[in-house]
């Protein structure tokens, strides 16, 4: 079976949400039928420890950080994955952004 859709999970500080939302919209992520700009977000808490030689956006090298973030979820067509990933990385402030790319077996728009 060929993957036609992916769900992206993007973890980002709330300060950068609107820039991400615009980048996703411009890349046509979240286009579902006759609607566009469709995404969901929820508040989460992220933890990480910057290792030696890192340049963290938030946190201190060698210390565990715990910060509020947003988890943004958006469905995209497989053919725009590369363009969407470039758009996300262009506005994401983290040195190593957490972006999960999950293949979808089906979406609500095609489920019969």
JSON list of C-alpha atoms in Angstrom, two decimals:
[
{"chain": "A", "resi": 1, "resn": "UNK", "atom": "CA", "xyz": [0.00, 0.00, 0.00]},
{"chain": "A", "resi": 2, "resn": "UNK", "atom": "CA", "xyz": [1.34, 3.42, -0.96]},
{"chain": "A", "resi": 3, "resn": "UNK", "atom": "CA", "xyz": [1.23, 6.06, 1.75]},
{"chain": "A", "resi": 4, "resn": "UNK", "atom": "CA", "xyz": [-0.94, 8.96, 0.61]},
{"chain": "A", "resi": 5, "resn": "UNK", "atom": "CA", "xyz": [-1.07, 10.95, 3.85]},
{"chain": "A", "resi": 6, "resn": "UNK", "atom": "CA", "xyz": [1.15, 11.66, 6.85]},
{"chain": "A", "resi": 7, "resn": "UNK", "atom": "CA", "xyz": [0.41, 13.14, 10.24]},
{"chain": "A", "resi": 8, "resn": "UNK", "atom": "CA", "xyz": [3.08, 15.46, 11.56]},
{"chain": "A", "resi": 9, "resn": "UNK", "atom": "CA", "xyz": [3.56, 16.02, 15.28]},
{"chain": "A", "resi": 10, "resn": "UNK", "atom": "CA", "xyz": [5.61, 19.16, 15.84]},
{"chain": "A", "resi": 11, "resn": "UNK", "atom": "CA", "xyz": [6.76, 20.27, 19.29]},
{"chain": "A", "resi": 12, "resn": "UNK", "atom": "CA", "xyz": [7.43, 24.00, 19.48]},
{"chain": "A", "resi": 13, "resn": "UNK", "atom": "CA", "xyz": [7.48, 26.82, 22.05]},
{"chain": "A", "resi": 14, "resn": "UNK", "atom": "CA", "xyz": [4.21, 28.75, 22.13]},
{"chain": "A", "resi": 15, "resn": "UNK", "atom": "CA", "xyz": [6.08, 31.92, 21.15]},
{"chain": "A", "resi": 16, "resn": "UNK", "atom": "CA", "xyz": [6.63, 30.44, 17.68]},
{"chain": "A", "resi": 17, "resn": "UNK", "atom": "CA", "xyz": [3.18, 28.94, 17.09]},
{"chain": "A", "resi": 18, "resn": "UNK", "atom": "CA", "xyz": [1.79, 31.68, 14.81]},
{"chain": "A", "resi": 19, "resn": "UNK", "atom": "CA", "xyz": [4.89, 31.59, 12.58]},
{"chain": "A", "resi": 20, "resn": "UNK", "atom": "CA", "xyz": [4.55, 27.81, 12.35]},
{"chain": "A", "resi": 21, "resn": "UNK", "atom": "CA", "xyz": [0.83, 28.06, 11.60]},
{"chain": "A", "resi": 22, "resn": "UNK", "atom": "CA", "xyz": [1.53, 30.51, 8.75]},
{"chain": "A", "resi": 23, "resn": "UNK", "atom": "CA", "xyz": [4.35, 28.35, 7.36]},
{"chain": "A", "resi": 24, "resn": "UNK", "atom": "CA", "xyz": [2.08, 25.29, 7.38]},
{"chain": "A", "resi": 25, "resn": "UNK", "atom": "CA", "xyz": [-0.71, 27.24, 5.69]},
{"chain": "A", "resi": 26, "resn": "UNK", "atom": "CA", "xyz": [1.66, 28.57, 3.01]},
{"chain": "A", "resi": 27, "resn": "UNK", "atom": "CA", "xyz": [2.88, 25.00, 2.33]},
{"chain": "A", "resi": 28, "resn": "UNK", "atom": "CA", "xyz": [-0.76, 23.77, 2.05]},
{"chain": "A", "resi": 29, "resn": "UNK", "atom": "CA", "xyz": [-0.42, 21.48, 5.07]},
{"chain": "A", "resi": 30, "resn": "UNK", "atom": "CA", "xyz": [-3.74, 20.68, 6.68]},
{"chain": "A", "resi": 31, "resn": "UNK", "atom": "CA", "xyz": [-5.69, 20.86, 3.44]},
{"chain": "A", "resi": 32, "resn": "UNK", "atom": "CA", "xyz": [-8.64, 18.49, 3.93]},
{"chain": "A", "resi": 33, "resn": "UNK", "atom": "CA", "xyz": [-11.32, 18.46, 1.26]},
{"chain": "A", "resi": 34, "resn": "UNK", "atom": "CA", "xyz": [-12.85, 21.93, 0.99]},
{"chain": "A", "resi": 35, "resn": "UNK", "atom": "CA", "xyz": [-11.00, 23.21, 4.08]},
{"chain": "A", "resi": 36, "resn": "UNK", "atom": "CA", "xyz": [-7.46, 24.37, 4.57]},
{"chain": "A", "resi": 37, "resn": "UNK", "atom": "CA", "xyz": [-5.32, 25.44, 7.53]},
{"chain": "A", "resi": 38, "resn": "UNK", "atom": "CA", "xyz": [-6.64, 22.48, 9.56]},
{"chain": "A", "resi": 39, "resn": "UNK", "atom": "CA", "xyz": [-4.48, 21.57, 12.55]},
{"chain": "A", "resi": 40, "resn": "UNK", "atom": "CA", "xyz": [-4.75, 20.81, 16.23]},
{"chain": "A", "resi": 41, "resn": "UNK", "atom": "CA", "xyz": [-2.52, 21.84, 19.07]},
{"chain": "A", "resi": 42, "resn": "UNK", "atom": "CA", "xyz": [-2.30, 21.07, 22.75]},
{"chain": "A", "resi": 43, "resn": "UNK", "atom": "CA", "xyz": [-0.14, 22.20, 25.61]},
{"chain": "A", "resi": 44, "resn": "UNK", "atom": "CA", "xyz": [2.47, 19.70, 26.77]},
{"chain": "A", "resi": 45, "resn": "UNK", "atom": "CA", "xyz": [5.63, 19.75, 28.88]},
{"chain": "A", "resi": 46, "resn": "UNK", "atom": "CA", "xyz": [8.87, 18.80, 27.21]},
{"chain": "A", "resi": 47, "resn": "UNK", "atom": "CA", "xyz": [12.13, 17.75, 28.82]},
{"chain": "A", "resi": 48, "resn": "UNK", "atom": "CA", "xyz": [15.63, 17.57, 27.33]},
{"chain": "A", "resi": 49, "resn": "UNK", "atom": "CA", "xyz": [19.28, 17.90, 28.24]},
{"chain": "A", "resi": 50, "resn": "UNK", "atom": "CA", "xyz": [21.58, 19.79, 25.90]},
{"chain": "A", "resi": 51, "resn": "UNK", "atom": "CA", "xyz": [24.81, 17.83, 25.52]},
{"chain": "A", "resi": 52, "resn": "UNK", "atom": "CA", "xyz": [28.36, 19.09, 25.13]},
{"chain": "A", "resi": 53, "resn": "UNK", "atom": "CA", "xyz": [28.79, 21.37, 22.11]},
{"chain": "A", "resi": 54, "resn": "UNK", "atom": "CA", "xyz": [25.11, 22.26, 21.72]},
{"chain": "A", "resi": 55, "resn": "UNK", "atom": "CA", "xyz": [23.62, 25.72, 21.35]},
{"chain": "A", "resi": 56, "resn": "UNK", "atom": "CA", "xyz": [20.15, 25.33, 22.88]},
{"chain": "A", "resi": 57, "resn": "UNK", "atom": "CA", "xyz": [17.34, 27.83, 22.23]},
{"chain": "A", "resi": 58, "resn": "UNK", "atom": "CA", "xyz": [16.17, 27.12, 25.78]},
{"chain": "A", "resi": 59, "resn": "UNK", "atom": "CA", "xyz": [18.22, 25.49, 28.52]},
{"chain": "A", "resi": 60, "resn": "UNK", "atom": "CA", "xyz": [21.80, 25.10, 29.62]},
{"chain": "A", "resi": 61, "resn": "UNK", "atom": "CA", "xyz": [24.36, 22.61, 28.39]},
{"chain": "A", "resi": 62, "resn": "UNK", "atom": "CA", "xyz": [24.49, 19.58, 30.69]},
{"chain": "A", "resi": 63, "resn": "UNK", "atom": "CA", "xyz": [21.30, 20.41, 32.63]},
{"chain": "A", "resi": 64, "resn": "UNK", "atom": "CA", "xyz": [17.86, 18.86, 32.17]},
{"chain": "A", "resi": 65, "resn": "UNK", "atom": "CA", "xyz": [15.31, 21.44, 31.06]},
{"chain": "A", "resi": 66, "resn": "UNK", "atom": "CA", "xyz": [11.57, 21.20, 31.54]},
{"chain": "A", "resi": 67, "resn": "UNK", "atom": "CA", "xyz": [9.47, 23.72, 29.64]},
{"chain": "A", "resi": 68, "resn": "UNK", "atom": "CA", "xyz": [5.92, 24.19, 28.37]},
{"chain": "A", "resi": 69, "resn": "UNK", "atom": "CA", "xyz": [5.53, 23.57, 24.64]},
{"chain": "A", "resi": 70, "resn": "UNK", "atom": "CA", "xyz": [2.79, 23.09, 22.09]},
{"chain": "A", "resi": 71, "resn": "UNK", "atom": "CA", "xyz": [2.28, 19.82, 20.27]},
{"chain": "A", "resi": 72, "resn": "UNK", "atom": "CA", "xyz": [0.96, 20.72, 16.81]},
{"chain": "A", "resi": 73, "resn": "UNK", "atom": "CA", "xyz": [-0.68, 17.97, 14.74]},
{"chain": "A", "resi": 74, "resn": "UNK", "atom": "CA", "xyz": [-1.41, 18.35, 11.05]},
{"chain": "A", "resi": 75, "resn": "UNK", "atom": "CA", "xyz": [-2.31, 15.97, 8.22]},
{"chain": "A", "resi": 76, "resn": "UNK", "atom": "CA", "xyz": [-0.53, 16.39, 4.89]},
{"chain": "A", "resi": 77, "resn": "UNK", "atom": "CA", "xyz": [-0.50, 14.75, 1.48]},
{"chain": "A", "resi": 78, "resn": "UNK", "atom": "CA", "xyz": [2.57, 12.58, 0.91]},
{"chain": "A", "resi": 79, "resn": "UNK", "atom": "CA", "xyz": [3.69, 14.54, -2.15]},
{"chain": "A", "resi": 80, "resn": "UNK", "atom": "CA", "xyz": [4.22, 17.74, -0.12]},
{"chain": "A", "resi": 81, "resn": "UNK", "atom": "CA", "xyz": [6.19, 16.19, 2.77]},
{"chain": "A", "resi": 82, "resn": "UNK", "atom": "CA", "xyz": [9.58, 17.60, 1.72]},
{"chain": "A", "resi": 83, "resn": "UNK", "atom": "CA", "xyz": [8.20, 21.11, 1.19]},
{"chain": "A", "resi": 84, "resn": "UNK", "atom": "CA", "xyz": [6.35, 21.07, 4.51]},
{"chain": "A", "resi": 85, "resn": "UNK", "atom": "CA", "xyz": [9.42, 19.84, 6.41]},
{"chain": "A", "resi": 86, "resn": "UNK", "atom": "CA", "xyz": [11.50, 22.66, 4.90]},
{"chain": "A", "resi": 87, "resn": "UNK", "atom": "CA", "xyz": [8.82, 25.19, 5.85]},
{"chain": "A", "resi": 88, "resn": "UNK", "atom": "CA", "xyz": [8.68, 23.91, 9.43]},
{"chain": "A", "resi": 89, "resn": "UNK", "atom": "CA", "xyz": [12.45, 23.90, 9.87]},
{"chain": "A", "resi": 90, "resn": "UNK", "atom": "CA", "xyz": [12.65, 27.47, 8.49]},
{"chain": "A", "resi": 91, "resn": "UNK", "atom": "CA", "xyz": [10.54, 28.84, 11.37]},
{"chain": "A", "resi": 92, "resn": "UNK", "atom": "CA", "xyz": [11.41, 26.41, 14.17]},
{"chain": "A", "resi": 93, "resn": "UNK", "atom": "CA", "xyz": [13.79, 27.87, 16.77]},
{"chain": "A", "resi": 94, "resn": "UNK", "atom": "CA", "xyz": [15.21, 24.61, 18.14]},
{"chain": "A", "resi": 95, "resn": "UNK", "atom": "CA", "xyz": [18.64, 23.36, 17.09]},
{"chain": "A", "resi": 96, "resn": "UNK", "atom": "CA", "xyz": [17.15, 19.83, 16.94]},
{"chain": "A", "resi": 97, "resn": "UNK", "atom": "CA", "xyz": [13.37, 20.17, 16.46]},
{"chain": "A", "resi": 98, "resn": "UNK", "atom": "CA", "xyz": [11.20, 17.20, 17.36]},
{"chain": "A", "resi": 99, "resn": "UNK", "atom": "CA", "xyz": [9.03, 16.48, 14.33]},
{"chain": "A", "resi": 100, "resn": "UNK", "atom": "CA", "xyz": [7.37, 13.06, 14.15]},
{"chain": "A", "resi": 101, "resn": "UNK", "atom": "CA", "xyz": [6.24, 11.94, 10.69]},
{"chain": "A", "resi": 102, "resn": "UNK", "atom": "CA", "xyz": [3.61, 9.20, 10.95]},
{"chain": "A", "resi": 103, "resn": "UNK", "atom": "CA", "xyz": [2.25, 7.40, 7.88]},
{"chain": "A", "resi": 104, "resn": "UNK", "atom": "CA", "xyz": [-1.54, 7.16, 7.91]},
{"chain": "A", "resi": 105, "resn": "UNK", "atom": "CA", "xyz": [-3.35, 4.05, 6.70]},
{"chain": "A", "resi": 106, "resn": "UNK", "atom": "CA", "xyz": [-6.44, 6.16, 6.08]},
{"chain": "A", "resi": 107, "resn": "UNK", "atom": "CA", "xyz": [-7.95, 9.51, 6.92]},
{"chain": "A", "resi": 108, "resn": "UNK", "atom": "CA", "xyz": [-11.52, 10.41, 7.79]},
{"chain": "A", "resi": 109, "resn": "UNK", "atom": "CA", "xyz": [-12.02, 11.92, 4.35]},
{"chain": "A", "resi": 110, "resn": "UNK", "atom": "CA", "xyz": [-11.43, 8.61, 2.58]},
{"chain": "A", "resi": 111, "resn": "UNK", "atom": "CA", "xyz": [-12.91, 6.20, 5.14]},
{"chain": "A", "resi": 112, "resn": "UNK", "atom": "CA", "xyz": [-16.12, 4.63, 3.88]}
]
